[in-house]
Coordinates of C-alpha atoms in Angstrom, one line a residue:
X145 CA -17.8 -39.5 19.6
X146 CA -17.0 -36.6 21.3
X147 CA -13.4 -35.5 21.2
X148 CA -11.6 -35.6 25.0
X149 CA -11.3 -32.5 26.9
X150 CA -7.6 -32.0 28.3
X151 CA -7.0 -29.1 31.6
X152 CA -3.8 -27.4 30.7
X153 CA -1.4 -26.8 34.2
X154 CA -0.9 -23.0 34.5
X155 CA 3.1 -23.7 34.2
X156 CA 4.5 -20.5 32.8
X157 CA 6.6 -22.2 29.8
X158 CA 9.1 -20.3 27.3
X159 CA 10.2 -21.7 24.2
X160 CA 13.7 -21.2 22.5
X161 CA 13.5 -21.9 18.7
X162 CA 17.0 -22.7 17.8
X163 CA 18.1 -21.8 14.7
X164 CA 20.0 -25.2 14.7
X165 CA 19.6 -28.9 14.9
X166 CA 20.3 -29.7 18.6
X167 CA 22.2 -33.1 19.1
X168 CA 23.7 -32.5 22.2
X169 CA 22.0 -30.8 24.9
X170 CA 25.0 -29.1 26.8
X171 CA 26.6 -27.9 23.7
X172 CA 23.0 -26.4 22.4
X173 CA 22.9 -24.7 25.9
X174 CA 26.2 -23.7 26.1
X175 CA 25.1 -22.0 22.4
X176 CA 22.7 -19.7 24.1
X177 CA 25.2 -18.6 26.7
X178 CA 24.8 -21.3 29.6
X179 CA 22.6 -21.5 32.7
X180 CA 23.2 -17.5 33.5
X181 CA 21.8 -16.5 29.9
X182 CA 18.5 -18.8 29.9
X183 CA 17.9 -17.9 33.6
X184 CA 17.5 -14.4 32.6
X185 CA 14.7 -15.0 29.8
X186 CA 13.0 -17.1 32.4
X187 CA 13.0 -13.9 35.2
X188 CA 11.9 -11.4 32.8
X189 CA 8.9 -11.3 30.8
X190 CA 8.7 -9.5 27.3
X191 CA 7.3 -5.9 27.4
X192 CA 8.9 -5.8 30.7
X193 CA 11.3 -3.1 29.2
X194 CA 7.8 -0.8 28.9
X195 CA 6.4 -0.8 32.4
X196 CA 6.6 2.3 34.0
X197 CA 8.4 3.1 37.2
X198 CA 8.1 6.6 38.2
X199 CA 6.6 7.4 34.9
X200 CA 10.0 5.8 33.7
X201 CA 10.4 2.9 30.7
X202 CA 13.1 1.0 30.5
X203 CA 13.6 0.1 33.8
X204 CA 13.5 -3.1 34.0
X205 CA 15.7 -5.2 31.0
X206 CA 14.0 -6.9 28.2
X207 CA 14.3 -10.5 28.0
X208 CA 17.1 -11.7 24.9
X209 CA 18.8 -14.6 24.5
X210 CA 22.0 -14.4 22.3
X211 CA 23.0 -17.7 20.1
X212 CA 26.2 -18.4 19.1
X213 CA 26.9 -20.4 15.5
X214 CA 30.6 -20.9 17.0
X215 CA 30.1 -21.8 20.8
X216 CA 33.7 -22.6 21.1
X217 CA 34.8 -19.0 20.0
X218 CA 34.8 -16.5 22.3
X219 CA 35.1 -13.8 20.2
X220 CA 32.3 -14.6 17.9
X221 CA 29.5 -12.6 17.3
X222 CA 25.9 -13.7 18.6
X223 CA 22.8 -13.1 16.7
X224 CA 20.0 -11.6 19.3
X225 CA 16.5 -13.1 19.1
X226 CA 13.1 -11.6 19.1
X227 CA 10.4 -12.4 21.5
X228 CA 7.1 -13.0 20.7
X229 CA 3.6 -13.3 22.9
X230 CA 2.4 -16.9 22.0
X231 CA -0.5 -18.9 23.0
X232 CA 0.9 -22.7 22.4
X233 CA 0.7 -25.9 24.1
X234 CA 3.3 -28.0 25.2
X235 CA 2.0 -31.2 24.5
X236 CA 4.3 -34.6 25.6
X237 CA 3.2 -37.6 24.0
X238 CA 4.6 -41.4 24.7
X239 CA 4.9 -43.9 22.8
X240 CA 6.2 -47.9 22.9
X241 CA 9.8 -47.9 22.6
X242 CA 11.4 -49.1 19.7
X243 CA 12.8 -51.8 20.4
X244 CA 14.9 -52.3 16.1
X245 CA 12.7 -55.4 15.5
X246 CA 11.5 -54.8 12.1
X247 CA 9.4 -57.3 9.4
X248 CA 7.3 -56.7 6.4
X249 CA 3.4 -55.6 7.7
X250 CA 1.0 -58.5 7.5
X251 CA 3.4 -61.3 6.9
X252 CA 4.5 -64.4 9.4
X253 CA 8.5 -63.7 8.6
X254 CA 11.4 -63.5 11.2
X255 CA 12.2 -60.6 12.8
X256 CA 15.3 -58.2 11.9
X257 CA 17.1 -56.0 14.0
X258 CA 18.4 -53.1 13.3
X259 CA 20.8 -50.4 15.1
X260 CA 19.7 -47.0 16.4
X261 CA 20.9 -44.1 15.5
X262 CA 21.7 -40.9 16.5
X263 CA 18.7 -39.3 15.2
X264 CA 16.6 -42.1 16.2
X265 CA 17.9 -41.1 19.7
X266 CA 17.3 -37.5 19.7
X267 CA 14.6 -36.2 17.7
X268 CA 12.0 -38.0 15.3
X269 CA 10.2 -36.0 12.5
X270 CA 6.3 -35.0 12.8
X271 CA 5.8 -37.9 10.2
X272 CA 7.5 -40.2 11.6
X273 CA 5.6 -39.1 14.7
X274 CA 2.1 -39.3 12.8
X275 CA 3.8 -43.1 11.8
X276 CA 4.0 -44.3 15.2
X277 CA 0.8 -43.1 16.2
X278 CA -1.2 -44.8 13.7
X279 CA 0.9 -48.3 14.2
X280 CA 0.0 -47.8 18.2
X281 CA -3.2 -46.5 17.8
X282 CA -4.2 -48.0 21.7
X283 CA -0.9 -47.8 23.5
X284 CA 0.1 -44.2 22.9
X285 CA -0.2 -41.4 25.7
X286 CA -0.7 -37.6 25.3
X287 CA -0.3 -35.4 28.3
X288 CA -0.7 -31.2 28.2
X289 CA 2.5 -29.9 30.0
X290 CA 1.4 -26.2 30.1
X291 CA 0.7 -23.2 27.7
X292 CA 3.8 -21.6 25.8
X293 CA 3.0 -17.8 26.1
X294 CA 6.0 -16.7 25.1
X295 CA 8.6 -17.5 22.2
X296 CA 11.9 -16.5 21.2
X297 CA 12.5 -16.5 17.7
X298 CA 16.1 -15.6 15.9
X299 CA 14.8 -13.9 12.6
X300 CA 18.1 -11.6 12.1
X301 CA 21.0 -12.8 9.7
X302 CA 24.7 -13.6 11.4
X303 CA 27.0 -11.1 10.9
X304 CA 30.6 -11.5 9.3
X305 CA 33.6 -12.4 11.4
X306 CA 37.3 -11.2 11.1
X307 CA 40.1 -13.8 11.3
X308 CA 42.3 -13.1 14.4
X309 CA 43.8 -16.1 14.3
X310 CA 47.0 -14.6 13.7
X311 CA 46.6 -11.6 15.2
X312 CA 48.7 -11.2 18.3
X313 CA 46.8 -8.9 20.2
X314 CA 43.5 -10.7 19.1
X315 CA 44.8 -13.7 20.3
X316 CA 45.9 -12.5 23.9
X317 CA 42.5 -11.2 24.3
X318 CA 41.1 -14.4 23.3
X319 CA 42.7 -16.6 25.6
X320 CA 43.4 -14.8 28.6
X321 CA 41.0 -11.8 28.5
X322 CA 38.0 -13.8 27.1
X323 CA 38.4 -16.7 29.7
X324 CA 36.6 -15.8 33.2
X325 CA 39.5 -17.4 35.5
X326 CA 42.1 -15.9 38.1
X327 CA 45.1 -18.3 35.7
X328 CA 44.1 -16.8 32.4
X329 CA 43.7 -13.3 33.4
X330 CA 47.2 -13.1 35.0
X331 CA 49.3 -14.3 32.0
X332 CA 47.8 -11.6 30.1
X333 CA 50.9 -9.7 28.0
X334 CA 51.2 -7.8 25.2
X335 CA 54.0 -6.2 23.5
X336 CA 53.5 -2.8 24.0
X337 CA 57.0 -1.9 21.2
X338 CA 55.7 0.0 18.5
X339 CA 58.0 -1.3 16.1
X340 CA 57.1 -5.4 17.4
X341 CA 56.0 -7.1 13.9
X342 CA 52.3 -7.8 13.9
X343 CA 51.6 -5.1 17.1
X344 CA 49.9 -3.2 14.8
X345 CA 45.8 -3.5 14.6
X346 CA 43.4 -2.0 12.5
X347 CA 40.1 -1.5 14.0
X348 CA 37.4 -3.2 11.8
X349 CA 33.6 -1.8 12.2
X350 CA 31.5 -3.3 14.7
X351 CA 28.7 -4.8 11.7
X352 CA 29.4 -5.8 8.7
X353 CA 26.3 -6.9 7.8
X354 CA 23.9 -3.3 7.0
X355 CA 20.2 -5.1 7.5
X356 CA 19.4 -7.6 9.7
X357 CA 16.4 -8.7 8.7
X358 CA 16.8 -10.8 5.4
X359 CA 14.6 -10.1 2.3
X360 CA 12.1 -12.2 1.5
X361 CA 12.2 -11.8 -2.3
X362 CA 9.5 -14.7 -3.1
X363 CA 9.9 -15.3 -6.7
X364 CA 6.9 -15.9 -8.9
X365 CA 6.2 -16.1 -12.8
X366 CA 5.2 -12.7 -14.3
X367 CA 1.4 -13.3 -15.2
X368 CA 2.1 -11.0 -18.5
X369 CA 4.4 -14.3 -20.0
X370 CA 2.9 -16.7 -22.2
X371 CA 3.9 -20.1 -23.2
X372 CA 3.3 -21.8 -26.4
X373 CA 4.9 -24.2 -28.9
X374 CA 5.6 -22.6 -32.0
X375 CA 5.2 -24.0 -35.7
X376 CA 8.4 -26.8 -34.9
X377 CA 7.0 -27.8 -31.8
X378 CA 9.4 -26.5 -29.6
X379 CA 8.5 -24.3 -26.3
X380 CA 8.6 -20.7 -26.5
X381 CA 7.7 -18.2 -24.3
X382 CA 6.4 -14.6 -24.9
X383 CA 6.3 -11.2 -22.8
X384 CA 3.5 -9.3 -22.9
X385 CA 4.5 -6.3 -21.0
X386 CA 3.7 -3.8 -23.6
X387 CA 1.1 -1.3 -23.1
X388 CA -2.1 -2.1 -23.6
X389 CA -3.6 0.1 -26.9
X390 CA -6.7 1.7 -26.0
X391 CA -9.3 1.1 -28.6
X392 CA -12.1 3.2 -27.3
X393 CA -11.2 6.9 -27.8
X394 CA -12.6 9.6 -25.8
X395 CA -15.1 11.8 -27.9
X396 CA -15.3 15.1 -28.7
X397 CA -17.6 17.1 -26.0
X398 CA -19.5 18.1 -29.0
X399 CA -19.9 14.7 -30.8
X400 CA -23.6 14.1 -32.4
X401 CA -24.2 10.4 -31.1
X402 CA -23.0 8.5 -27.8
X403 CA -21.9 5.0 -28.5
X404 CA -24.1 2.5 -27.0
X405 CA -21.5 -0.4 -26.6
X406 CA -17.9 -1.6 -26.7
X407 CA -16.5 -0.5 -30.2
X408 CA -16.7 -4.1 -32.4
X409 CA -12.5 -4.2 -32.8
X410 CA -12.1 -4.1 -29.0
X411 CA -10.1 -7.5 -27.9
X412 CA -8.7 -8.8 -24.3
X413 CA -5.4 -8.2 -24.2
X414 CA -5.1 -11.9 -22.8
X415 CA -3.0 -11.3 -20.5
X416 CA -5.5 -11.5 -17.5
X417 CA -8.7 -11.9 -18.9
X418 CA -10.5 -13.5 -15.7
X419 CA -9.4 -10.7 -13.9
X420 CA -10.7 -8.3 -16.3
X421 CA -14.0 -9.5 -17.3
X422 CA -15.2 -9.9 -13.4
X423 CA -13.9 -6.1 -13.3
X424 CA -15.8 -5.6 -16.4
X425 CA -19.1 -6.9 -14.2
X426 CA -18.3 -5.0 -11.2
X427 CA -17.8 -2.1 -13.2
X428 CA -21.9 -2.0 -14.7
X429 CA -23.3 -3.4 -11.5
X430 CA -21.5 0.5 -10.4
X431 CA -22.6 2.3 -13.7
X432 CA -26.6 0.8 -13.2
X433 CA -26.7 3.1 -9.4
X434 CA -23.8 5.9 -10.4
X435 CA -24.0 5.9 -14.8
X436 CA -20.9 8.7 -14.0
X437 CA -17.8 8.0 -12.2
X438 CA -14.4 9.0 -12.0
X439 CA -11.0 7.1 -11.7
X440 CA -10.7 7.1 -7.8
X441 CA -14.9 6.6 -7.5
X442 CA -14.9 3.5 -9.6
X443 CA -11.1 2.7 -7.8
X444 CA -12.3 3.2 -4.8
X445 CA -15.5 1.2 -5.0
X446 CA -13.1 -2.0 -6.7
X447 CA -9.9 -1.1 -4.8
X448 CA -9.2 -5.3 -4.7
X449 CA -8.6 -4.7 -8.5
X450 CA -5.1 -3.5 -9.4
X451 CA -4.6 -0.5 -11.8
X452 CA -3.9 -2.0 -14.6
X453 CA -6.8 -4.3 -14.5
X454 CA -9.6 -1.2 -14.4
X455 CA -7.8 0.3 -17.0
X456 CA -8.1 -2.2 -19.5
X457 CA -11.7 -3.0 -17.8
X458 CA -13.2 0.5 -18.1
X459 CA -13.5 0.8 -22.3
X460 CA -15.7 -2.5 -21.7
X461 CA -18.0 -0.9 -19.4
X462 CA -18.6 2.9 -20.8
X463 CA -16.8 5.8 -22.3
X464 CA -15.1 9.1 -21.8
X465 CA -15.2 12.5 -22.9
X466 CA -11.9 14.3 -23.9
X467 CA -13.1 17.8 -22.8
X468 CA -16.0 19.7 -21.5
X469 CA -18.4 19.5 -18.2
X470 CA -18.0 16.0 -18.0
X471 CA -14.4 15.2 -18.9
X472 CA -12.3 12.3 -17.5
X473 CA -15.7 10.8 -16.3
X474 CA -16.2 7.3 -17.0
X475 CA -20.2 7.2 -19.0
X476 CA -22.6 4.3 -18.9
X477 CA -22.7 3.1 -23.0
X478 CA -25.6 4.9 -23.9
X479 CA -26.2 7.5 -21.6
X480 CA -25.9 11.0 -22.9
X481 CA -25.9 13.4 -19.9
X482 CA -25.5 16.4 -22.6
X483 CA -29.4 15.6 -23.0
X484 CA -30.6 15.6 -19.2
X485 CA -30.3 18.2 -17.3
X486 CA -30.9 15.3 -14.3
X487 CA -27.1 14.5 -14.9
X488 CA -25.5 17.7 -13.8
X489 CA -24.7 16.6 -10.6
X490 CA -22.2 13.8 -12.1
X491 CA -20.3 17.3 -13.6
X492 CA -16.6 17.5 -13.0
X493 CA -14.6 20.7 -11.3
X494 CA -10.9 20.9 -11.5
X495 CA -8.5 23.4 -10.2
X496 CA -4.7 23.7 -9.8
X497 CA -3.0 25.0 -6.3
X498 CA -0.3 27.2 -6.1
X499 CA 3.0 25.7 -6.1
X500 CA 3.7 26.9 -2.6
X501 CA 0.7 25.5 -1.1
X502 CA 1.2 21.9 -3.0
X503 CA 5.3 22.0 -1.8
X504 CA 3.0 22.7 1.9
X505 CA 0.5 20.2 2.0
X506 CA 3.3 17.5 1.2
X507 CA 3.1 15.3 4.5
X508 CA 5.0 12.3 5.8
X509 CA 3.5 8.6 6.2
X510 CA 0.1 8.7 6.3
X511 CA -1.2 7.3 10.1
X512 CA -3.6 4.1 9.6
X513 CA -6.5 6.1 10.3
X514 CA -5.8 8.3 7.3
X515 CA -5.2 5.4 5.0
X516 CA -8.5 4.4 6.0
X517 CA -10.0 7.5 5.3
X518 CA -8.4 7.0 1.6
X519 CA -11.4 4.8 0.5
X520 CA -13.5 7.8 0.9
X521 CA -10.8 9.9 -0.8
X522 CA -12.9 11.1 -3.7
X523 CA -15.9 13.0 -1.1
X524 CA -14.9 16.3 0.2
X525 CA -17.0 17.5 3.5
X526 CA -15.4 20.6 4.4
X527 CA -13.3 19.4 7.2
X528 CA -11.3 16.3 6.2
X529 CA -7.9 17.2 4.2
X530 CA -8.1 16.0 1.2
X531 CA -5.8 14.1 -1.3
X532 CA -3.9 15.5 -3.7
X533 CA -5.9 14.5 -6.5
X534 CA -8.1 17.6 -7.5
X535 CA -10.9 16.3 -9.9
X536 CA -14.2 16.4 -8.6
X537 CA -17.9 15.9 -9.1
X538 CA -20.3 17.9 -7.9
X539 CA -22.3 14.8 -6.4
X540 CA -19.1 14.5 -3.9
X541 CA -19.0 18.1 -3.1
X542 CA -20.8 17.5 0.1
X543 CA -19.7 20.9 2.0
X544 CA -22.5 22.9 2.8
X545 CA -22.2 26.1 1.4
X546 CA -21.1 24.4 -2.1
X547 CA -24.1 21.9 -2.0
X548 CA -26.6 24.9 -1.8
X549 CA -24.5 27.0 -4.5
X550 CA -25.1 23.6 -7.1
X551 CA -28.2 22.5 -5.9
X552 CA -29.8 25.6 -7.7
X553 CA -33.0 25.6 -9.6
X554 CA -31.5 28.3 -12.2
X555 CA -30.5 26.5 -14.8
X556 CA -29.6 27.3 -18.5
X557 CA -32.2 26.0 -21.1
X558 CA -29.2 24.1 -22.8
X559 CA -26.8 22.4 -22.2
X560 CA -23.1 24.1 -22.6
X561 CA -21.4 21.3 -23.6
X562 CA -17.5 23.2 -23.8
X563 CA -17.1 24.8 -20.0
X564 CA -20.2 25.0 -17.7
X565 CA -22.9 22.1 -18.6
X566 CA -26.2 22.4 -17.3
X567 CA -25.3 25.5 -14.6
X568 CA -24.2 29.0 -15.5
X569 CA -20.8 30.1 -15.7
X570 CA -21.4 32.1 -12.9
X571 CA -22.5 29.5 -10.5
X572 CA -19.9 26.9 -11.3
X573 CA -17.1 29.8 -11.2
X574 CA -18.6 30.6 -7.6
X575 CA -18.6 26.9 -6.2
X576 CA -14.9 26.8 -7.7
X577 CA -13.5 29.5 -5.6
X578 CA -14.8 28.5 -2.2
X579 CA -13.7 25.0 -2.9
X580 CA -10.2 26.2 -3.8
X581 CA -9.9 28.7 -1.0
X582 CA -11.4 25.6 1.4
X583 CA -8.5 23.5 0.1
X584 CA -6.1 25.7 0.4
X585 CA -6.5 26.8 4.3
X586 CA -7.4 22.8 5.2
X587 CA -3.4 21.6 3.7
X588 CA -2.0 25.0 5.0
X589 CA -4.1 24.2 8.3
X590 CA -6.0 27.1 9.1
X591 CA -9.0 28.0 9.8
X592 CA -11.9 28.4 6.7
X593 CA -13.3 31.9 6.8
X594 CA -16.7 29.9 6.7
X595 CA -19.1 33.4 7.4
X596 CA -17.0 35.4 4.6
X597 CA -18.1 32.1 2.2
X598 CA -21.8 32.3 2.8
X599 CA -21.1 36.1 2.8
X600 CA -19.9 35.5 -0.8
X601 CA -22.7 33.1 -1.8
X602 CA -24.9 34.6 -1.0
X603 CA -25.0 37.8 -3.6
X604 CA -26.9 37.4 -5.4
X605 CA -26.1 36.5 -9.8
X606 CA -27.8 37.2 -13.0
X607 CA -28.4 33.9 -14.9
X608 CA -26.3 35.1 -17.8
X609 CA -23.0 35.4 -15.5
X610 CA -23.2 39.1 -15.2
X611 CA -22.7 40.6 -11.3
X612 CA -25.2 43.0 -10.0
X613 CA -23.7 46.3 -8.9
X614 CA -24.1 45.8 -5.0
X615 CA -20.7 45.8 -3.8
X616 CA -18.7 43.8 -6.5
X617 CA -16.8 46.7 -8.2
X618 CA -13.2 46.0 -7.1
X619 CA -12.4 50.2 -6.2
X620 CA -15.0 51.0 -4.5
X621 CA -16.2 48.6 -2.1
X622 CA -19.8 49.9 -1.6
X623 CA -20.9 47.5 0.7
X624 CA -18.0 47.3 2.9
X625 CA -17.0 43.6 2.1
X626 CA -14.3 42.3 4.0
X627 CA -11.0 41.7 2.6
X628 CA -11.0 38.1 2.3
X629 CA -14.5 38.8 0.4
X630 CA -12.5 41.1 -1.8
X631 CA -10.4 38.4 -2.4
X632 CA -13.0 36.1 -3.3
X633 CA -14.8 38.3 -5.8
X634 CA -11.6 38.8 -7.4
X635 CA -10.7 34.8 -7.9
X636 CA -14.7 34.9 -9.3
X637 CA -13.8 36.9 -11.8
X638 CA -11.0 35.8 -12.9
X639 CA -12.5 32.5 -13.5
X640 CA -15.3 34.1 -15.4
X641 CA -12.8 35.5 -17.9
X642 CA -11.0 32.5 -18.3
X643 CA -14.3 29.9 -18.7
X644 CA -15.2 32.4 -21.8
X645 CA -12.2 32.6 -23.4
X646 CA -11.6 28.9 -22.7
X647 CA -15.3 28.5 -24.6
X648 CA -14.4 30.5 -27.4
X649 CA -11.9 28.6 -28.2
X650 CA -12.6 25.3 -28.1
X651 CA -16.2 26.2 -29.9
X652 CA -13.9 27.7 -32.9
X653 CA -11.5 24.8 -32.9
X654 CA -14.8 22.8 -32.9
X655 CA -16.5 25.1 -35.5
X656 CA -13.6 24.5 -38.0
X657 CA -13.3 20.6 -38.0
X658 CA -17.1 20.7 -39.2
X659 CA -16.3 23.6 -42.3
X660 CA -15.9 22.0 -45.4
X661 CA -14.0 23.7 -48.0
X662 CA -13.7 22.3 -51.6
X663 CA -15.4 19.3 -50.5
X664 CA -13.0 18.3 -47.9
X665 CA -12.6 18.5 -44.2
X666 CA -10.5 21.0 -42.8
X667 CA -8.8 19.5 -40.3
X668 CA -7.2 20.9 -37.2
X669 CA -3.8 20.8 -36.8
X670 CA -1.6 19.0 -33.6
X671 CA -0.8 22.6 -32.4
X672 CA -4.2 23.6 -32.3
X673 CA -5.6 21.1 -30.7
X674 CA -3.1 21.0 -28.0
X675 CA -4.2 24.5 -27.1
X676 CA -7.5 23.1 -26.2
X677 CA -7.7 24.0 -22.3
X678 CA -8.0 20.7 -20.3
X679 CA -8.8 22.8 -16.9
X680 CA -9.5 26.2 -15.1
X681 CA -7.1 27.4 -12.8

């Protein structure tokens, strides 16, 4: 049976949610300022405030109704609402009148009576609503008054109140200035002696009260707590808000083997294990089409999942490397990319900015569009700003000039498994620089120089890192570079000094935790390894 269709009278119809339980009519109106106050939300419409008259805003008042906790107190304070654009329906529906004839359902007994009362009279509930309708199933009547399109709402807290009760002045101004008659107004006096006991008035604030809008704080159980019955039987609960110990270490970038699998001693934390093991899924189904990702690629791509829960979910899914090419870069469990050239691409490139270009690029509240723009925060193109996170892989580098530099058949015959990887020093140092430089102008907003980067690419680099002599000597400029090119060469090498000394050491801290002496290890102290260089400026 098809459901019956209902026309709605275009009646323009605007609804007042009190924040009270309205009794009495009069004194519910008389609440929201009278006749005078209600008659202007019905002559103005909201937004009207933003219509433009003579390219002006404002013009015309925006619709608020003011209700009043303490109708009878002229000096209390009101609490403004808030309108809103609705799309309701006024629906009346009638039913039989009670008539307080009552007897059990189904049974043959006399009738009793009972009284009304007052909220019988003036409002019923929706299920004592839903009651009636079922008991009159065929005598009820529905009829669509019109469509609410606009409510107001009052959302904002009541602000405090001083007590002038005893106040003189506060009291004059109560009942004569406050009162809007001719009688009042005339037997207005004060005392105007400065020494008159109780002339004297401090002026309070005009608010109290420093937010309006009241904080919904929503209380829930942590999920970290755990409840249990201990060995007496009695309730206990348990926090586990400790950090959670990360089994899986990173290996050495010059390790022999890669492991193939979670290491055996590696537990749930149990604090949300349903969480973590669909992460745990979500995070192979990624390593099967990318086997090498980063933090904000793998974030990015499960950004539903908090922090927390992919950090605790990644050591289940592949491992890391501590240093080298392909540091910080989460690895499919067995996949060596030290062994295939085919991986260089998934490569890492870090650099840090000058301090006065990070203090620069610091920027307000991102617009929506940028938070958007966020999900892809871990590609740079060349033209969108990018974050503030500086780790990337060579796969994301997709700014033309850099993708030709890396996408280079010239590659080492093994792998360099401290600095470079499977590319020369020289080419990696090269794609560094422009994508620093690049950075830098897009925060500082200027324009990239790109002709003086292809310029730069362009020379041509002898596969062991060495410059040819065609322009690159620093004094004397033979072919007329510009100085921005200058500038360039310079950063290159720089960077090429640093990526060998930055080899030679980690290959002799690595050289001397494999020396065996007396038929123990040598190992390497703290110190030592914390001079282990962790990036290339």
């Amino acid at each position: 049976m098809a459901a019956p269709i209902t026309t709605v009278p275009s009646t323009r119809i605007v609804a007042i949610e009190h924040p009270c339980i309205v009794k009495n009519l009069a004194k519910g109106v008389k609440s929201l300022g009278g006749e005078p106050q209600l008659v202007h939300v019905l002559n103005h419409a909201i937004g009207d405030s933003l219509i433009k008259v003579n390219d002006k805003t404002h013009i015309y008042p925006e619709p608020v109704a003011g209700v009043s906790l303490r109708p009878d107190d002229v000096l209390a304070k009101k609490i403004a609402s808030s309108g809103i654009d609705t799309r309701n329906i006024l629906v009346k529906v009638t039913v039989p009148k009670w008539t307080g004839r009552k007897r059990k359902r189904g049974s043959d007994e006399p009738f009793t009576t009972y009284p009304f009362t007052d909220t019988q009279r003036t409002s019923v509930k929706a299920p004592d609503l839903l009651r009636q309708l079922r008991d009159n199933e065929d005598k009820y009547t529905t009829e669509a008054l019109g469509m609410i399109s606009e409510t107001h709402r009052f959302r904002s807290q009541p602000d405090y109140q001083m007590h002038s009760s005893d106040v003189p002045l506060y009291r004059e101004l109560r009942d004569h200035i406050a009162q809007p008659k001719y009688e009042n107004l005339k037997d207005f006096s004060i005392n105007l002696n400065p020494l008159a006991r109780g002339g004297a008035v401090y002026p309070l604030p005009p608010t109290f009260n420093a937010t309006e809008q009241p904080y919904q704080y929503k209380y829930e159980q942590a999920y970290a707590v755990k409840y249990k019955f201990s060995a007496t039987g009695e309730p206990i609960c348990e926090s586990g808000y400790g950090s959670v110990k990360r089994v899986a270490e990173p290996l050495a970038p010059d390790a022999e083997t890669v492991p193939t699998g979670p290491p055996e001693d590696l537990k749930m934390s149990g604090r949300q294990d349903d969480l973590v093991l669909r992460a745990v899924e979500e995070l192979k189904k990624l390593l099967e089409t990318r086997p090498l990702a980063t933090k904000r690629v793998f974030g990015n791509a499960l950004s539903h999942y908090r922090e927390d829960v992919l950090k605790e979910a990644n050591q289940w899914a592949g491992y890391y490397f501590s240093a080298g090419p392909w540091r910080d870069v989460l690895i499919k469990y067995g996949v060596d990319p030290r062994k295939d050239p085919q991986y260089r691409m998934y490569q890492t490139m870090t650099f840090v900015l000058e301090r006065d270009v990070a203090k620069a690029s610091k920027r307000g509240i991102p617009s929506m569009a940028a938070r958007k723009a966020e999900a892809q925060n871990h590609i740079f193109d060349g033209k969108t700003i990018p974050s503030k996170i500086k780790v990337w892989q060579l796969c994301d580098l997709t700014d033309p000039i850099i993708q030709e530099l890396v996408r280079t058949t010239d590659l080492p015959s093994t792998c360099d498994v401290y600095q470079s990887g499977w590319f020369h020093a020289s080419t990696l140092s090269k794609a560094r620089v422009i994508l620093k430089d690049k950075t830098k102008c897009l925060l500082l907003g200027q324009p990239a120089p790109e002709s003086e980067y292809a310029l730069f690419a362009s020379v041509d680099v002898k596969p062991d890192g060495a410059e040819r002599d065609d322009g690159w000597d620093m004094r004397r400029n033979k072919a007329g570079y510009s100085a921005k090119v200058m500038e360039l060469i310079k950063d290159y090498k720089g960077s090429l000094r640093v990526n060998a000394s930055n080899r030679k050491q980690m290959r002799s801290i690595a050289a001397r935790d494999t020396v065996k002496k007396r038929g123990e290890d040598i190992p390497v102290t703290e110190e030592e390894r914390s001079k282990i260089p962790r990036s290339t400026k």
